[in-house]
Amino acid sequence: MPLVLDPAAQDLLFREARTANTFTDEPVTDEQMQAIYDLVKYGPTAFNQSPLRITLVRSPEARERLVQHMAEGNRPKTAAAPLVAILSADNEFHDELPQLFPHFPQAKDAFFSERPAREGAALLNSALQAAYFIVGVRAAGLAAGPMTGLDFEGVRKEFLDDDHTPLMVVNIGRPGPDAWFPRSPRLTYDQVVTTV
């Protein structure tokens, strides 16, 4: 077999993993979230810019505020998940580049002095990190329910600021009863890959 990752791990991270729609009430701890971050922070981004920011919604008051900004069909899932994360892109990520990219400290001004360049880079690279985050949640033995059915501007105003662009909301926890919809089809290798 060409993959070196254990088949059980392959199933956990990819083949058997699904977007969860229901969760048990078992809490998701700060220690679990720290372990997830400590794993996924190594995923690559351009210039190691690492623009993803994670807002954990734990309090009942914050949860109620967030649910109001979710699409109607997503509200019950977000209301019931043990933990909810708002993933956003930090459009001022360049302030951290001297620390994150120390061998080329000029990158901050050479490439990211203009806001539109930062916004484009932050969006692309935080989306990569959001995918790593979902896989990290799965690696912790938890289920993730990522959703983009929400009022993005409402979430930004309620929880973030003008320097952060919300990407998605991810419900996190142990899967509950009837957590999975049937798996949708995937494209084949030949439909996706072209060799030139």
PDB file of C-alpha atoms in Angstrom:
ATOM      1  CA  MET A   1       0.000   0.000   0.000  1.00  0.00           C
ATOM      2  CA  PRO A   2       1.424   3.435  -0.921  1.00  0.00           C
ATOM      3  CA  LEU A   3       0.159   5.166   2.256  1.00  0.00           C
ATOM      4  CA  VAL A   4       2.262   4.819   5.406  1.00  0.00           C
ATOM      5  CA  LEU A   5      -0.425   6.116   7.785  1.00  0.00           C
ATOM      6  CA  ASP A   6      -2.116   3.281   9.677  1.00  0.00           C
ATOM      7  CA  PRO A   7      -5.447   2.307   8.007  1.00  0.00           C
ATOM      8  CA  ALA A   8      -7.342   2.943  11.257  1.00  0.00           C
ATOM      9  CA  ALA A   9      -5.938   6.485  11.329  1.00  0.00           C
ATOM     10  CA  GLN A  10      -6.868   6.938   7.668  1.00  0.00           C
ATOM     11  CA  ASP A  11     -10.432   5.953   8.529  1.00  0.00           C
ATOM     12  CA  LEU A  12     -10.513   8.251  11.580  1.00  0.00           C
ATOM     13  CA  LEU A  13      -9.269  11.276   9.665  1.00  0.00           C
ATOM     14  CA  PHE A  14     -10.849  10.730   6.252  1.00  0.00           C
ATOM     15  CA  ARG A  15     -12.787   7.653   5.145  1.00  0.00           C
ATOM     16  CA  GLU A  16     -15.108   7.269   8.135  1.00  0.00           C
ATOM     17  CA  ALA A  17     -15.067  10.905   9.235  1.00  0.00           C
ATOM     18  CA  ARG A  18     -18.181  12.894   8.486  1.00  0.00           C
ATOM     19  CA  THR A  19     -19.750  16.231   9.242  1.00  0.00           C
ATOM     20  CA  ALA A  20     -21.648  15.695  12.489  1.00  0.00           C
ATOM     21  CA  ASN A  21     -25.185  17.018  12.850  1.00  0.00           C
ATOM     22  CA  THR A  22     -25.892  15.890  16.417  1.00  0.00           C
ATOM     23  CA  PHE A  23     -23.665  15.633  19.472  1.00  0.00           C
ATOM     24  CA  THR A  24     -23.714  14.104  22.926  1.00  0.00           C
ATOM     25  CA  ASP A  25     -23.510  16.452  25.904  1.00  0.00           C
ATOM     26  CA  GLU A  26     -19.986  15.289  26.805  1.00  0.00           C
ATOM     27  CA  PRO A  27     -17.878  18.451  27.269  1.00  0.00           C
ATOM     28  CA  VAL A  28     -14.951  19.356  25.035  1.00  0.00           C
ATOM     29  CA  THR A  29     -12.135  20.451  27.332  1.00  0.00           C
ATOM     30  CA  ASP A  30      -9.571  23.206  27.042  1.00  0.00           C
ATOM     31  CA  GLU A  31      -6.921  20.474  27.148  1.00  0.00           C
ATOM     32  CA  GLN A  32      -8.435  18.827  24.071  1.00  0.00           C
ATOM     33  CA  MET A  33      -8.511  22.136  22.220  1.00  0.00           C
ATOM     34  CA  GLN A  34      -4.914  22.886  23.203  1.00  0.00           C
ATOM     35  CA  ALA A  35      -3.843  19.461  21.903  1.00  0.00           C
ATOM     36  CA  ILE A  36      -5.698  20.057  18.628  1.00  0.00           C
ATOM     37  CA  TYR A  37      -4.015  23.433  18.162  1.00  0.00           C
ATOM     38  CA  ASP A  38      -0.592  22.052  19.076  1.00  0.00           C
ATOM     39  CA  LEU A  39      -0.991  19.504  16.263  1.00  0.00           C
ATOM     40  CA  VAL A  40      -2.506  21.625  13.501  1.00  0.00           C
ATOM     41  CA  LYS A  41      -0.261  24.666  13.974  1.00  0.00           C
ATOM     42  CA  TYR A  42       2.369  22.826  11.915  1.00  0.00           C
ATOM     43  CA  GLY A  43       0.282  22.872   8.741  1.00  0.00           C
ATOM     44  CA  PRO A  44       1.985  25.010   6.095  1.00  0.00           C
ATOM     45  CA  THR A  45       0.932  28.515   5.099  1.00  0.00           C
ATOM     46  CA  ALA A  46       2.643  30.966   2.755  1.00  0.00           C
ATOM     47  CA  PHE A  47       5.441  32.842   4.573  1.00  0.00           C
ATOM     48  CA  ASN A  48       4.311  30.870   7.647  1.00  0.00           C
ATOM     49  CA  GLN A  49       1.779  33.678   8.038  1.00  0.00           C
ATOM     50  CA  SER A  50      -0.671  31.583  10.123  1.00  0.00           C
ATOM     51  CA  PRO A  51      -3.644  33.984   9.840  1.00  0.00           C
ATOM     52  CA  LEU A  52      -6.318  31.681  11.310  1.00  0.00           C
ATOM     53  CA  ARG A  53      -7.888  32.885  14.542  1.00  0.00           C
ATOM     54  CA  ILE A  54     -10.211  30.723  16.640  1.00  0.00           C
ATOM     55  CA  THR A  55     -12.940  32.073  18.901  1.00  0.00           C
ATOM     56  CA  LEU A  56     -14.307  29.376  21.225  1.00  0.00           C
ATOM     57  CA  VAL A  57     -17.928  29.970  22.164  1.00  0.00           C
ATOM     58  CA  ARG A  58     -18.471  28.402  25.596  1.00  0.00           C
ATOM     59  CA  SER A  59     -20.788  30.575  27.664  1.00  0.00           C
ATOM     60  CA  PRO A  60     -24.582  30.211  27.286  1.00  0.00           C
ATOM     61  CA  GLU A  61     -24.871  33.948  26.665  1.00  0.00           C
ATOM     62  CA  ALA A  62     -22.347  33.906  23.820  1.00  0.00           C
ATOM     63  CA  ARG A  63     -23.959  30.771  22.376  1.00  0.00           C
ATOM     64  CA  GLU A  64     -27.338  32.492  22.306  1.00  0.00           C
ATOM     65  CA  ARG A  65     -25.826  35.496  20.534  1.00  0.00           C
ATOM     66  CA  LEU A  66     -24.188  33.230  17.943  1.00  0.00           C
ATOM     67  CA  VAL A  67     -27.278  31.115  17.281  1.00  0.00           C
ATOM     68  CA  GLN A  68     -29.154  34.259  16.235  1.00  0.00           C
ATOM     69  CA  HIS A  69     -26.689  34.678  13.345  1.00  0.00           C
ATOM     70  CA  MET A  70     -26.898  31.084  12.102  1.00  0.00           C
ATOM     71  CA  ALA A  71     -29.100  30.003   9.199  1.00  0.00           C
ATOM     72  CA  GLU A  72     -32.409  28.592  10.410  1.00  0.00           C
ATOM     73  CA  GLY A  73     -31.454  24.950   9.735  1.00  0.00           C
ATOM     74  CA  ASN A  74     -28.125  25.317  11.542  1.00  0.00           C
ATOM     75  CA  ARG A  75     -29.459  26.892  14.728  1.00  0.00           C
ATOM     76  CA  PRO A  76     -30.403  23.678  16.573  1.00  0.00           C
ATOM     77  CA  LYS A  77     -27.002  22.118  15.827  1.00  0.00           C
ATOM     78  CA  THR A  78     -25.088  25.138  17.079  1.00  0.00           C
ATOM     79  CA  ALA A  79     -27.328  25.475  20.130  1.00  0.00           C
ATOM     80  CA  ALA A  80     -26.736  21.828  21.137  1.00  0.00           C
ATOM     81  CA  ALA A  81     -23.035  21.252  20.334  1.00  0.00           C
ATOM     82  CA  PRO A  82     -20.773  20.988  23.412  1.00  0.00           C
ATOM     83  CA  LEU A  83     -18.374  23.531  21.911  1.00  0.00           C
ATOM     84  CA  VAL A  84     -18.526  25.890  18.964  1.00  0.00           C
ATOM     85  CA  ALA A  85     -15.557  27.542  17.248  1.00  0.00           C
ATOM     86  CA  ILE A  86     -15.744  30.616  15.055  1.00  0.00           C
ATOM     87  CA  LEU A  87     -12.859  30.442  12.578  1.00  0.00           C
ATOM     88  CA  SER A  88     -11.704  33.746  11.139  1.00  0.00           C
ATOM     89  CA  ALA A  89      -8.913  35.270   9.087  1.00  0.00           C
ATOM     90  CA  ASP A  90      -6.744  37.905  10.755  1.00  0.00           C
ATOM     91  CA  ASN A  91      -6.159  40.566   8.103  1.00  0.00           C
ATOM     92  CA  GLU A  92      -3.403  42.070  10.233  1.00  0.00           C
ATOM     93  CA  PHE A  93      -1.432  38.804  10.392  1.00  0.00           C
ATOM     94  CA  HIS A  94       1.603  40.601   8.992  1.00  0.00           C
ATOM     95  CA  ASP A  95       2.298  42.102  12.419  1.00  0.00           C
ATOM     96  CA  GLU A  96       3.396  38.604  13.526  1.00  0.00           C
ATOM     97  CA  LEU A  97       5.661  37.950  10.523  1.00  0.00           C
ATOM     98  CA  PRO A  98       8.901  39.128  12.187  1.00  0.00           C
ATOM     99  CA  GLN A  99       8.344  36.328  14.728  1.00  0.00           C
ATOM    100  CA  LEU A 100       6.922  33.736  12.323  1.00  0.00           C
ATOM    101  CA  PHE A 101       9.249  34.368   9.350  1.00  0.00           C
ATOM    102  CA  PRO A 102      12.458  35.606  11.049  1.00  0.00           C
ATOM    103  CA  HIS A 103      14.831  34.718   8.209  1.00  0.00           C
ATOM    104  CA  PHE A 104      13.138  37.361   6.012  1.00  0.00           C
ATOM    105  CA  PRO A 105      11.858  40.108   8.328  1.00  0.00           C
ATOM    106  CA  GLN A 106      11.294  42.429   5.343  1.00  0.00           C
ATOM    107  CA  ALA A 107       8.370  40.227   4.183  1.00  0.00           C
ATOM    108  CA  LYS A 108       5.972  42.215   6.333  1.00  0.00           C
ATOM    109  CA  ASP A 109       6.507  45.391   4.304  1.00  0.00           C
ATOM    110  CA  ALA A 110       7.714  43.904   1.017  1.00  0.00           C
ATOM    111  CA  PHE A 111       4.595  41.823   0.402  1.00  0.00           C
ATOM    112  CA  PHE A 112       1.896  42.795   2.873  1.00  0.00           C
ATOM    113  CA  SER A 113       2.013  46.551   3.383  1.00  0.00           C
ATOM    114  CA  GLU A 114      -1.296  46.999   1.515  1.00  0.00           C
ATOM    115  CA  ARG A 115      -4.568  45.825   3.049  1.00  0.00           C
ATOM    116  CA  PRO A 116      -5.972  44.170  -0.148  1.00  0.00           C
ATOM    117  CA  ALA A 117      -2.850  41.966  -0.423  1.00  0.00           C
ATOM    118  CA  ARG A 118      -3.211  40.964   3.226  1.00  0.00           C
ATOM    119  CA  GLU A 119      -6.910  40.190   2.881  1.00  0.00           C
ATOM    120  CA  GLY A 120      -6.325  37.889  -0.092  1.00  0.00           C
ATOM    121  CA  ALA A 121      -3.445  36.096   1.584  1.00  0.00           C
ATOM    122  CA  ALA A 122      -5.299  35.825   4.898  1.00  0.00           C
ATOM    123  CA  LEU A 123      -8.383  34.348   3.256  1.00  0.00           C
ATOM    124  CA  LEU A 124      -6.479  31.681   1.317  1.00  0.00           C
ATOM    125  CA  ASN A 125      -4.125  30.669   4.098  1.00  0.00           C
ATOM    126  CA  SER A 126      -6.697  30.685   6.897  1.00  0.00           C
ATOM    127  CA  ALA A 127      -8.908  28.462   4.730  1.00  0.00           C
ATOM    128  CA  LEU A 128      -5.996  26.018   4.566  1.00  0.00           C
ATOM    129  CA  GLN A 129      -5.663  26.211   8.328  1.00  0.00           C
ATOM    130  CA  ALA A 130      -9.407  25.686   8.778  1.00  0.00           C
ATOM    131  CA  ALA A 131      -9.062  22.384   6.905  1.00  0.00           C
ATOM    132  CA  TYR A 132      -6.151  21.396   9.157  1.00  0.00           C
ATOM    133  CA  PHE A 133      -8.312  22.338  12.150  1.00  0.00           C
ATOM    134  CA  ILE A 134     -11.121  20.018  11.069  1.00  0.00           C
ATOM    135  CA  VAL A 135      -8.666  17.141  10.621  1.00  0.00           C
ATOM    136  CA  GLY A 136      -7.185  17.967  14.038  1.00  0.00           C
ATOM    137  CA  VAL A 137     -10.615  17.760  15.654  1.00  0.00           C
ATOM    138  CA  ARG A 138     -10.993  14.311  14.096  1.00  0.00           C
ATOM    139  CA  ALA A 139      -7.518  13.309  15.311  1.00  0.00           C
ATOM    140  CA  ALA A 140      -8.694  14.078  18.848  1.00  0.00           C
ATOM    141  CA  GLY A 141     -11.484  11.510  18.407  1.00  0.00           C
ATOM    142  CA  LEU A 142     -14.113  14.239  18.150  1.00  0.00           C
ATOM    143  CA  ALA A 143     -16.523  15.096  15.375  1.00  0.00           C
ATOM    144  CA  ALA A 144     -16.624  18.438  13.598  1.00  0.00           C
ATOM    145  CA  GLY A 145     -19.635  20.097  12.055  1.00  0.00           C
ATOM    146  CA  PRO A 146     -18.283  22.932   9.897  1.00  0.00           C
ATOM    147  CA  MET A 147     -20.924  25.324   8.556  1.00  0.00           C
ATOM    148  CA  THR A 148     -20.988  28.414   6.372  1.00  0.00           C
ATOM    149  CA  GLY A 149     -24.739  28.916   6.619  1.00  0.00           C
ATOM    150  CA  LEU A 150     -24.603  32.057   8.739  1.00  0.00           C
ATOM    151  CA  ASP A 151     -24.776  35.827   8.668  1.00  0.00           C
ATOM    152  CA  PHE A 152     -21.066  36.561   8.239  1.00  0.00           C
ATOM    153  CA  GLU A 153     -21.356  40.284   8.850  1.00  0.00           C
ATOM    154  CA  GLY A 154     -23.512  39.689  11.909  1.00  0.00           C
ATOM    155  CA  VAL A 155     -20.958  37.246  13.338  1.00  0.00           C
ATOM    156  CA  ARG A 156     -18.116  39.659  12.604  1.00  0.00           C
ATOM    157  CA  LYS A 157     -19.897  42.533  14.380  1.00  0.00           C
ATOM    158  CA  GLU A 158     -20.965  40.354  17.324  1.00  0.00           C
ATOM    159  CA  PHE A 159     -17.689  38.518  18.000  1.00  0.00           C
ATOM    160  CA  LEU A 160     -14.820  39.983  15.952  1.00  0.00           C
ATOM    161  CA  ASP A 161     -13.642  43.354  14.647  1.00  0.00           C
ATOM    162  CA  ASP A 162     -12.914  45.020  11.320  1.00  0.00           C
ATOM    163  CA  ASP A 163      -9.525  43.289  11.111  1.00  0.00           C
ATOM    164  CA  HIS A 164     -11.027  39.783  11.175  1.00  0.00           C
ATOM    165  CA  THR A 165     -13.074  38.059   8.479  1.00  0.00           C
ATOM    166  CA  PRO A 166     -15.238  35.127   9.615  1.00  0.00           C
ATOM    167  CA  LEU A 167     -14.786  31.943   7.577  1.00  0.00           C
ATOM    168  CA  MET A 168     -17.073  29.375   9.199  1.00  0.00           C
ATOM    169  CA  VAL A 169     -18.527  28.066  12.413  1.00  0.00           C
ATOM    170  CA  VAL A 170     -17.488  24.582  13.555  1.00  0.00           C
ATOM    171  CA  ASN A 171     -19.585  22.606  16.025  1.00  0.00           C
ATOM    172  CA  ILE A 172     -17.368  20.214  18.013  1.00  0.00           C
ATOM    173  CA  GLY A 173     -18.077  17.205  20.206  1.00  0.00           C
ATOM    174  CA  ARG A 174     -18.752  13.494  20.355  1.00  0.00           C
ATOM    175  CA  PRO A 175     -21.276  12.423  17.705  1.00  0.00           C
ATOM    176  CA  GLY A 176     -24.792  11.899  19.000  1.00  0.00           C
ATOM    177  CA  PRO A 177     -27.670   9.756  17.710  1.00  0.00           C
ATOM    178  CA  ASP A 178     -28.214   9.894  13.949  1.00  0.00           C
ATOM    179  CA  ALA A 179     -25.245  12.237  13.628  1.00  0.00           C
ATOM    180  CA  TRP A 180     -24.483  11.439   9.993  1.00  0.00           C
ATOM    181  CA  PHE A 181     -26.272  12.130   6.763  1.00  0.00           C
ATOM    182  CA  PRO A 182     -25.576   9.541   4.033  1.00  0.00           C
ATOM    183  CA  ARG A 183     -22.199  10.188   2.455  1.00  0.00           C
ATOM    184  CA  SER A 184     -22.416  12.151  -0.787  1.00  0.00           C
ATOM    185  CA  PRO A 185     -20.539  10.952  -3.885  1.00  0.00           C
ATOM    186  CA  ARG A 186     -16.967  12.035  -4.600  1.00  0.00           C
ATOM    187  CA  LEU A 187     -15.232  12.664  -7.900  1.00  0.00           C
ATOM    188  CA  THR A 188     -12.850   9.978  -9.129  1.00  0.00           C
ATOM    189  CA  TYR A 189      -9.110  10.411  -9.479  1.00  0.00           C
ATOM    190  CA  ASP A 190      -9.427  10.705 -13.264  1.00  0.00           C
ATOM    191  CA  GLN A 191     -12.052  13.431 -12.934  1.00  0.00           C
ATOM    192  CA  VAL A 192      -9.758  15.536 -10.776  1.00  0.00           C
ATOM    193  CA  VAL A 193      -6.173  14.804 -11.798  1.00  0.00           C
ATOM    194  CA  THR A 194      -4.621  15.785 -15.117  1.00  0.00           C
ATOM    195  CA  THR A 195      -1.057  14.878 -15.993  1.00  0.00           C
ATOM    196  CA  VAL A 196       0.734  17.133 -18.454  1.00  0.00           C
TER     197      VAL A 196
END
